[in-house]
Short mmCIF file of C-alpha atoms and ligand atoms in Angstrom, two decimals:
data_model
loop_
_atom_site.label_atom_id
_atom_site.label_comp_id
_atom_site.label_asym_id
_atom_site.label_seq_id
_atom_site.Cartn_x
_atom_site.Cartn_y
_atom_site.Cartn_z
CA MET A 1 62.28 121.91 118.00
CA PHE A 2 62.89 119.40 115.22
CA THR A 3 60.08 117.17 116.34
CA ASN A 4 57.61 120.05 116.16
CA LEU A 5 58.16 120.01 112.45
CA GLY A 6 57.70 116.29 112.33
CA ALA A 7 61.34 115.64 111.63
CA LYS A 8 63.05 112.69 113.22
CA ILE A 9 66.10 113.51 115.24
CA PRO A 10 69.05 111.48 114.07
CA LYS A 11 69.83 108.89 116.73
CA GLY A 12 73.51 108.69 116.32
CA ALA A 13 76.48 110.31 114.66
CA LEU A 14 80.08 109.30 114.45
CA LEU A 15 82.75 111.95 114.90
CA VAL A 16 85.76 110.74 112.96
CA GLY A 17 89.20 112.30 113.27
CA PRO A 18 92.74 111.88 114.59
CA PRO A 19 93.39 112.25 118.34
CA GLY A 20 93.43 115.76 119.72
CA THR A 21 91.16 117.30 117.10
CA GLY A 22 88.52 118.17 119.65
CA LYS A 23 85.85 115.51 119.17
CA THR A 24 84.91 115.58 122.86
CA LEU A 25 84.84 119.37 122.84
CA LEU A 26 82.55 119.37 119.83
CA ALA A 27 80.14 116.90 121.43
CA LYS A 28 80.14 118.92 124.62
CA ALA A 29 79.53 122.11 122.67
CA MET A 30 76.53 120.49 120.94
CA ALA A 31 75.03 119.65 124.32
CA GLY A 32 75.73 123.17 125.54
CA GLU A 33 74.17 124.77 122.46
CA SER A 34 71.01 122.75 122.80
CA ASN A 35 70.98 123.17 126.57
CA VAL A 36 70.69 119.46 127.37
CA PRO A 37 72.63 117.21 129.77
CA PHE A 38 75.83 115.61 128.48
CA LEU A 39 76.82 112.06 129.41
CA SER A 40 80.27 110.96 128.41
CA ILE A 41 82.10 107.66 128.67
CA SER A 42 85.10 106.13 126.95
CA GLY A 43 84.78 102.91 124.99
CA SER A 44 87.65 101.42 126.94
CA ASP A 45 85.69 101.91 130.19
CA PHE A 46 83.30 99.20 129.02
CA ILE A 47 86.00 96.63 128.71
CA GLU A 48 86.88 95.00 132.00
CA MET A 49 88.42 91.78 133.04
CA PHE A 50 85.21 90.59 134.63
CA VAL A 51 82.65 88.94 132.46
CA GLY A 52 79.35 90.73 132.20
CA VAL A 53 80.53 94.13 133.40
CA GLY A 54 80.61 95.67 129.92
CA PRO A 55 77.01 94.91 128.91
CA ALA A 56 75.81 95.98 132.37
CA ARG A 57 77.58 99.32 132.02
CA VAL A 58 75.97 99.87 128.63
CA ARG A 59 72.54 99.13 130.14
CA ASP A 60 73.19 101.54 133.02
CA LEU A 61 74.36 104.27 130.69
CA PHE A 62 71.29 104.08 128.50
CA SER A 63 68.80 103.79 131.35
CA GLN A 64 70.36 106.90 132.85
CA ALA A 65 70.14 108.64 129.48
CA ARG A 66 66.48 107.75 129.12
CA LYS A 67 65.77 109.29 132.50
CA MET A 68 67.61 112.49 131.59
CA ALA A 69 66.25 112.81 128.05
CA PRO A 70 66.52 114.95 126.08
CA CYS A 71 70.27 114.55 126.36
CA ILE A 72 73.45 113.77 124.47
CA VAL A 73 75.47 110.64 125.15
CA PHE A 74 79.07 110.69 123.98
CA ILE A 75 81.09 107.48 123.69
CA ASP A 76 84.74 108.26 123.01
CA GLU A 77 87.09 105.68 121.45
CA ILE A 78 84.18 103.61 120.29
CA ASP A 79 86.59 101.34 118.42
CA ALA A 80 87.55 99.81 121.79
CA VAL A 81 84.16 98.07 121.79
CA GLY A 82 83.01 98.56 118.23
CA ARG A 83 85.69 96.74 116.27
CA ALA A 84 84.34 94.36 113.62
CA ARG A 85 83.25 91.10 115.19
CA GLY A 86 84.83 87.69 114.73
CA LYS A 87 86.93 88.23 111.62
CA GLY A 88 89.70 85.77 110.89
CA GLY A 89 88.73 83.54 113.83
CA PHE A 90 91.83 84.34 115.86
CA GLY A 91 89.95 86.42 118.40
CA GLY A 92 90.09 84.46 121.61
CA GLY A 93 88.91 86.31 124.71
CA ASN A 94 86.90 88.83 122.73
CA ASP A 95 83.56 87.49 123.92
CA GLU A 96 83.21 90.17 126.52
CA ARG A 97 83.79 92.86 123.93
CA GLU A 98 81.31 91.29 121.53
CA ASN A 99 78.67 91.01 124.23
CA THR A 100 79.19 94.66 125.06
CA LEU A 101 78.88 95.62 121.41
CA ASN A 102 75.69 93.57 121.06
CA GLN A 103 74.21 95.26 124.11
CA LEU A 104 75.07 98.65 122.62
CA LEU A 105 73.31 97.75 119.37
CA VAL A 106 70.26 96.52 121.27
CA GLU A 107 70.07 99.70 123.34
CA MET A 108 70.38 101.94 120.31
CA ASP A 109 67.52 100.13 118.61
CA GLY A 110 65.49 100.17 121.81
CA PHE A 111 64.67 103.83 122.18
CA ASP A 112 62.56 105.70 119.74
CA THR A 113 63.78 108.98 118.37
CA GLN A 114 61.00 111.07 119.87
CA LYS A 115 62.56 110.61 123.29
CA GLY A 116 65.47 112.76 122.25
CA VAL A 117 68.49 110.75 123.24
CA VAL A 118 71.22 111.48 120.72
CA VAL A 119 74.27 109.24 120.82
CA LEU A 120 77.57 110.56 119.53
CA ALA A 121 80.68 108.47 119.27
CA GLY A 122 84.26 109.44 118.60
CA THR A 123 86.89 107.39 116.79
CA ASN A 124 89.90 107.77 114.56
CA ARG A 125 89.41 104.38 112.95
CA ALA A 126 85.94 104.41 111.40
CA ASP A 127 87.22 101.83 108.91
CA ILE A 128 87.57 99.06 111.49
CA LEU A 129 84.14 99.47 113.08
CA ASP A 130 81.56 96.71 112.89
CA SER A 131 79.24 97.40 109.98
CA ALA A 132 76.21 96.81 112.21
CA LEU A 133 77.11 99.99 114.08
CA LEU A 134 76.94 102.05 110.92
CA ARG A 135 73.51 100.88 109.78
CA PRO A 136 70.60 103.31 109.47
CA GLY A 137 69.12 104.15 112.85
CA ARG A 138 72.45 103.69 114.59
CA PHE A 139 75.56 105.70 113.75
CA ASP A 140 74.38 106.44 110.26
CA ARG A 141 75.94 109.87 110.07
CA GLN A 142 79.65 110.56 109.96
CA ILE A 143 81.16 113.90 110.76
CA ASN A 144 84.79 114.14 109.75
CA ILE A 145 86.99 116.26 111.94
CA ASP A 146 90.48 116.70 110.63
CA ASN A 147 93.53 118.50 111.85
CA PRO A 148 92.96 122.16 111.12
CA ASP A 149 94.42 123.86 108.05
CA ILE A 150 96.30 127.13 108.29
CA LYS A 151 93.16 129.25 108.65
CA GLY A 152 91.76 126.92 111.30
CA ARG A 153 95.04 126.96 113.19
CA PHE A 154 95.03 130.75 113.07
CA GLU A 155 91.62 130.77 114.75
CA ILE A 156 92.55 128.12 117.32
CA PHE A 157 95.69 130.04 118.26
CA GLN A 158 93.61 133.14 118.81
CA VAL A 159 91.41 131.23 121.26
CA HIS A 160 94.31 129.82 123.26
CA LEU A 161 96.34 133.03 123.20
CA LYS A 162 93.53 135.00 124.80
CA GLY A 163 94.54 134.26 128.37
CA LEU A 164 98.23 135.07 127.88
CA ARG A 165 100.07 138.34 128.30
CA LEU A 166 101.63 138.81 124.89
CA SER A 167 104.41 141.04 123.61
CA ASP A 168 102.75 141.54 120.22
CA PRO A 169 99.17 141.89 119.00
CA ILE A 170 97.32 138.59 119.23
CA GLU A 171 96.62 138.37 115.48
CA ALA A 172 100.27 138.84 114.61
CA ILE A 173 101.38 135.98 116.84
CA ALA A 174 98.49 133.75 115.83
CA GLN A 175 99.29 134.24 112.15
CA ARG A 176 102.99 133.59 112.54
CA MET A 177 102.40 130.50 114.69
CA ALA A 178 99.72 129.12 112.38
CA SER A 179 102.27 129.15 109.57
CA LEU A 180 104.85 127.30 111.68
CA THR A 181 102.59 124.45 112.74
CA PRO A 182 101.33 122.47 109.74
CA GLY A 183 99.73 119.17 110.75
CA PHE A 184 99.29 120.17 114.40
CA SER A 185 96.04 119.32 116.15
CA GLY A 186 94.00 121.62 118.35
CA ALA A 187 95.40 119.88 121.42
CA ASP A 188 98.98 120.39 120.19
CA ILE A 189 98.26 124.07 119.74
CA ALA A 190 96.89 124.38 123.27
CA ASN A 191 100.03 122.59 124.41
CA ILE A 192 102.30 125.03 122.54
CA CYS A 193 100.58 128.07 124.04
CA ASN A 194 100.89 126.68 127.53
CA GLU A 195 104.50 125.64 126.98
CA ALA A 196 105.37 129.12 125.63
CA ALA A 197 103.95 130.72 128.75
CA LEU A 198 105.98 128.36 130.94
CA ILE A 199 109.18 129.12 129.02
CA ALA A 200 108.55 132.87 129.31
CA ALA A 201 107.96 132.51 133.05
CA ARG A 202 111.13 130.49 133.46
CA GLN A 203 113.09 133.22 131.66
CA ARG A 204 111.40 135.83 133.86
CA ALA A 205 110.09 137.64 130.80
CA LYS A 206 107.42 140.30 131.27
CA SER A 207 105.30 138.95 128.44
CA VAL A 208 105.20 135.94 126.15
CA ALA A 209 107.04 136.75 122.92
CA GLU A 210 107.58 135.12 119.57
CA LYS A 211 110.86 133.49 120.61
CA HIS A 212 109.08 131.71 123.46
CA PHE A 213 106.52 130.31 121.06
CA GLU A 214 109.25 129.12 118.73
CA LEU A 215 111.00 127.33 121.57
CA ALA A 216 107.65 125.82 122.52
CA VAL A 217 107.15 124.46 119.00
CA ASP A 218 110.59 122.88 119.06
CA ARG A 219 109.80 121.35 122.40
CA VAL A 220 106.45 119.95 121.34
CA ILE A 221 107.88 118.55 118.10
CA GLY A 222 111.04 117.07 119.41
CA GLY A 223 110.57 116.45 123.10
CA LEU A 224 112.87 118.17 125.50
CA GLU A 225 116.18 119.45 124.24
CA LYS A 226 118.97 117.29 125.52
CA LYS A 227 121.69 119.67 126.48
CA ASN A 228 123.98 117.04 127.85
CA LYS A 229 123.78 114.49 125.06
CA VAL A 230 127.24 114.09 123.68
CA MET A 231 127.60 113.68 119.98
CA SER A 232 131.00 113.19 118.47
CA MET A 233 132.07 115.65 115.79
CA GLU A 234 131.94 112.91 113.22
CA GLU A 235 128.38 111.95 114.18
CA LYS A 236 127.34 115.55 114.08
CA LYS A 237 128.79 115.96 110.63
CA THR A 238 126.97 112.89 109.35
CA VAL A 239 123.66 114.15 110.74
CA ALA A 240 124.26 117.61 109.25
CA TYR A 241 124.96 116.22 105.79
CA HIS A 242 122.06 113.80 106.06
CA GLU A 243 119.65 116.65 106.79
CA ALA A 244 121.31 118.79 104.11
CA GLY A 245 120.63 115.98 101.66
CA HIS A 246 116.91 116.13 102.44
CA ALA A 247 116.88 119.91 102.26
CA VAL A 248 118.73 120.21 98.95
CA ALA A 249 116.75 117.38 97.35
CA GLY A 250 113.52 119.10 98.36
CA TRP A 251 114.85 122.39 97.08
CA PHE A 252 115.31 121.06 93.56
CA LEU A 253 112.27 118.78 93.33
CA GLU A 254 109.29 120.60 91.96
CA HIS A 255 106.63 118.75 93.96
CA ALA A 256 108.42 118.22 97.26
CA ASP A 257 107.41 120.05 100.41
CA PRO A 258 109.53 123.15 100.91
CA LEU A 259 111.65 123.38 104.00
CA LEU A 260 110.77 125.53 106.99
CA LYS A 261 113.49 124.68 109.45
CA VAL A 262 116.18 122.09 110.05
CA SER A 263 117.84 121.43 113.38
CA ILE A 264 120.60 119.05 114.36
CA VAL A 265 120.34 119.73 118.09
CA PRO A 266 119.74 116.32 119.67
CA ARG A 267 116.37 116.00 121.33
CA GLY A 268 114.46 113.38 123.28
CA LYS A 269 112.01 112.05 120.75
CA ALA A 270 113.84 112.72 117.50
CA ALA A 271 117.20 111.32 118.44
CA LEU A 272 119.25 113.04 115.78
CA GLY A 273 117.89 116.38 114.82
CA TYR A 274 114.77 116.98 112.85
CA ALA A 275 113.56 118.87 109.87
CA GLN A 276 110.29 120.70 109.57
CA TYR A 277 108.83 120.92 106.13
CA LEU A 278 105.62 122.46 104.98
CA PRO A 279 103.26 119.78 103.77
CA LYS A 280 100.58 121.06 101.49
CA ASP A 281 97.14 120.93 103.01
CA LEU A 282 96.13 118.40 100.40
CA SER A 283 94.83 114.89 100.47
CA LEU A 284 95.11 114.16 96.77
CA HIS A 285 98.56 113.56 95.40
CA THR A 286 99.64 113.00 91.83
CA GLN A 287 102.16 110.34 90.98
CA ASP A 288 104.77 113.06 90.37
CA GLN A 289 104.20 114.41 93.85
CA LEU A 290 104.49 110.96 95.42
CA ASN A 291 107.72 110.32 93.53
CA ASP A 292 109.19 113.64 94.60
CA MET A 293 108.22 112.91 98.20
CA MET A 294 110.07 109.60 97.98
CA CYS A 295 113.17 111.25 96.50
CA MET A 296 113.22 113.85 99.20
CA ALA A 297 112.98 111.19 101.90
CA LEU A 298 115.84 109.31 100.24
CA GLY A 299 117.96 112.47 100.12
CA GLY A 300 119.39 111.87 103.59
CA ARG A 301 120.78 108.46 102.89
CA ALA A 302 121.95 109.46 99.41
CA ALA A 303 123.94 112.33 100.91
CA GLU A 304 125.53 109.96 103.44
CA GLU A 305 126.58 107.65 100.66
CA ILE A 306 128.02 110.47 98.52
CA PHE A 307 130.00 112.15 101.27
CA PHE A 308 130.88 109.34 103.64
CA LYS A 309 130.86 106.29 101.41
CA SER A 310 128.97 104.44 104.08
CA VAL A 311 125.46 104.68 105.41
CA THR A 312 124.24 104.88 108.99
CA THR A 313 121.18 103.60 110.78
CA GLY A 314 119.84 107.14 111.04
CA ALA A 315 117.75 106.72 107.91
CA SER A 316 115.38 103.98 109.06
CA ASP A 317 112.49 106.40 109.53
CA ASP A 318 113.06 107.76 106.05
CA LEU A 319 113.15 104.30 104.51
CA ASN A 320 109.98 103.38 106.33
CA ARG A 321 108.29 106.38 104.82
CA VAL A 322 109.63 105.59 101.37
CA SER A 323 108.42 101.98 101.45
CA LYS A 324 105.00 103.12 102.59
CA ILE A 325 104.65 105.56 99.71
CA ALA A 326 105.90 102.96 97.23
CA TYR A 327 103.51 100.25 98.46
CA THR A 328 100.63 102.69 98.40
CA GLN A 329 101.38 103.67 94.81
CA ILE A 330 101.71 100.14 93.56
CA ALA A 331 99.31 98.04 95.58
CA GLN A 332 96.60 100.58 96.34
CA MET A 333 96.55 103.48 93.91
CA GLY A 334 96.82 101.46 90.72
CA MET A 335 99.88 103.42 89.65
CA SER A 336 101.89 100.45 88.45
CA LYS A 337 101.49 99.23 84.86
CA LYS A 338 102.39 95.64 85.74
CA ILE A 339 99.97 95.33 88.66
CA GLY A 340 97.23 97.33 86.99
CA GLN A 341 94.31 99.31 88.30
CA VAL A 342 93.78 97.43 91.52
CA SER A 343 93.60 98.37 95.15
CA PHE A 344 94.48 95.89 97.87
CA PRO A 345 93.96 96.54 101.56
CA SER A 346 96.99 97.92 103.35
CA GLU A 347 99.00 95.57 105.56
CA GLY A 348 97.47 96.67 108.83
CA ASP A 349 93.96 95.74 107.77
CA SER A 350 94.32 92.02 107.23
CA GLN A 351 97.05 90.38 109.18
CA PHE A 352 96.48 86.81 108.16
CA TYR A 353 94.85 87.06 104.82
CA LYS A 354 96.12 88.54 101.57
CA PRO A 355 93.49 88.94 98.86
CA TYR A 356 95.97 88.11 96.10
CA SER A 357 98.14 85.22 94.99
CA ASP A 358 101.74 84.61 95.95
CA GLU A 359 102.77 85.54 92.42
CA THR A 360 101.06 88.90 92.73
CA ALA A 361 102.69 89.41 96.12
CA LYS A 362 106.08 88.79 94.56
CA LEU A 363 105.26 91.07 91.64
CA ILE A 364 104.27 93.83 94.07
CA ASP A 365 107.50 93.38 96.03
CA ASP A 366 109.54 93.49 92.83
CA GLU A 367 107.75 96.58 91.58
CA VAL A 368 108.24 98.32 94.92
CA ARG A 369 111.95 97.48 94.95
CA ASP A 370 112.29 98.68 91.35
CA LEU A 371 110.52 101.92 92.07
CA ILE A 372 112.60 102.67 95.16
CA GLU A 373 115.81 101.78 93.32
CA GLN A 374 114.80 104.10 90.49
CA MET A 375 114.02 106.94 92.87
CA TYR A 376 117.26 106.40 94.78
CA THR A 377 119.27 106.64 91.56
CA ARG A 378 117.39 109.80 90.64
CA THR A 379 118.01 111.32 94.09
CA LYS A 380 121.70 110.46 94.01
CA GLY A 381 122.02 111.99 90.56
CA LEU A 382 120.31 115.14 91.73
CA LEU A 383 122.54 115.48 94.78
CA LEU A 384 125.69 114.78 92.77
CA GLU A 385 124.64 117.52 90.39
CA HIS A 386 124.24 119.90 93.34
CA ARG A 387 127.10 118.47 95.35
CA GLU A 388 128.57 121.82 96.46
CA LYS A 389 125.16 123.00 97.59
CA VAL A 390 124.71 119.99 99.83
CA GLU A 391 128.14 120.72 101.23
CA THR A 392 127.30 124.39 101.77
CA VAL A 393 124.05 123.61 103.57
CA GLY A 394 125.71 120.82 105.57
CA GLU A 395 128.52 123.09 106.77
CA LEU A 396 126.00 125.82 107.56
CA LEU A 397 124.05 123.35 109.70
CA LEU A 398 127.25 122.28 111.44
CA SER A 399 128.03 125.84 112.44
CA LYS A 400 124.53 127.13 113.20
CA GLU A 401 122.80 123.87 114.22
CA VAL A 402 119.43 125.35 113.29
CA ILE A 403 118.70 126.84 109.89
CA THR A 404 115.58 128.16 108.22
CA THR A 405 114.43 128.82 104.68
CA LYS A 406 116.06 132.22 104.81
CA ASP A 407 119.50 130.72 105.50
CA VAL A 408 119.08 128.25 102.66
CA VAL A 409 118.15 131.00 100.19
CA GLU A 410 121.19 133.02 101.28
CA ALA A 411 123.48 130.03 100.97
CA ILE A 412 122.37 128.42 97.72
CA GLY A 413 119.97 130.87 96.10
CA GLU A 414 116.28 130.84 95.32
CA ARG A 415 114.30 127.69 94.86
CA PRO A 416 113.90 127.26 91.11
CA PHE A 417 110.24 126.34 91.40
CA GLU A 418 107.31 128.37 92.44
CA MET A 419 106.30 127.77 96.03
CA PRO A 420 102.91 126.12 96.57
CA THR A 421 100.02 128.49 97.16
CA SER A 422 99.63 127.93 100.87
CA TYR A 423 103.33 128.60 101.30
CA LYS A 424 103.08 131.77 99.28
CA GLU A 425 100.18 132.89 101.39
CA ILE A 426 102.25 132.47 104.50
CA THR A 427 105.30 134.27 103.19
CA GLU A 428 103.20 137.06 101.73
CA SER A 429 101.33 137.63 104.95
CA ALA A 430 104.57 137.54 106.92
CA TRP A 431 106.05 139.96 104.41
CA GLN A 432 103.29 142.45 104.93
CA ARG A 433 103.20 142.13 108.66
CA ASP A 434 106.71 142.53 109.85
CA GLU A 435 109.79 142.61 107.77
CA SER A 436 112.40 142.80 110.45
CA THR A 437 111.48 140.09 112.95
CA SER A 438 109.88 137.36 110.92
CA VAL A 439 112.28 134.77 109.63
CA MET A 440 110.21 134.05 106.61
CA ALA A 441 109.64 137.67 105.76
CA ASP A 442 112.91 137.60 103.90
CA ILE A 443 111.78 135.21 101.25
CA PRO A 444 110.32 137.11 98.36
CA PRO A 445 106.97 135.61 97.44
ZN1 ZN B 1 116.40 111.55 107.22
#
């Protein structure tokens, strides 16, 4: 069709996105739409212990594709073979991978576009791919596939809910669930729907209801609930106050993500309870937002220090997050006056080589420590100011184990800042839909 008009079909496109966002599905759908055969292979299939197998597999794949043309070839996890070649010189044993990559490049150059073989490749690390792969005539187009936003999740839920026997109208459940699952991928959503059906079946329910979906979310987020894990009262209290510290800090920080739900029920993956907050569907953050995010993450440890005079190891995840945000601000976003408007690669990118002097490295470390110290002081001040509220929320968590926004509003009053738009959308829609059953319906917009 394109060639009739004299247009050249693009040879290759890269589908870039985190795992579970449906890159394979999209490639398959493209083949289905255009009614052509679909060949799929994973990049890791090329890599074998035996020398010469990889390049041979690439040759086979493309000769098969040429026979079946027009067709679509999909190479998933292309980074397994397509990582940048020979950087740093510490490779060792990568020859097989490089030979495979070279063969792939040769094959892609070898067929002319009129034949109608389109090669798609999936990856979540487009940044580490060899630049030769991205040159014109190879994978010169990038299609970004991200985790869906609330509207996307609403639509995905509707697709996966179709096969289930539901207690409520499909739109109602899809809307409610879309609001509870920020940051979830399409695969996670499929997982939740399946899990909800299993839970309903186990409870011998006649249809799958909202409570089953909520249990399914908890399960997908936190791994299986550990009923038999014993936590001493003292431990439980520490965890409750730690989580209350996060919640109250977020409540009084204008730019922090508002809380959806906090639980201190021990679970497999998240050893000591978890909190679910509503991240804005945003990729641009201001410095104020980043600072508030840091303070909120520090809220747990600050609460421990205020109420127990000692800190536990439970905050290591938080501190990890805080250091990451601080390093990003200072070394990559040019947000530090002393370092200036520079952006250095993040630590993962160059393991052996830092593109700055030792003095700069020290300056960055000092600035990061200063910033974190500053934010910790700010957080502690904030929590001391609202000391009773932390206590109220902490005690509430101790007695109920799971609390939501509604409980927090009842316990310590409204959040003094306007909720972000996406959050308002959710609460407003919940408000209109069902006032009696929806937890969030009780928060005035
Ligand atoms: Zn924490």
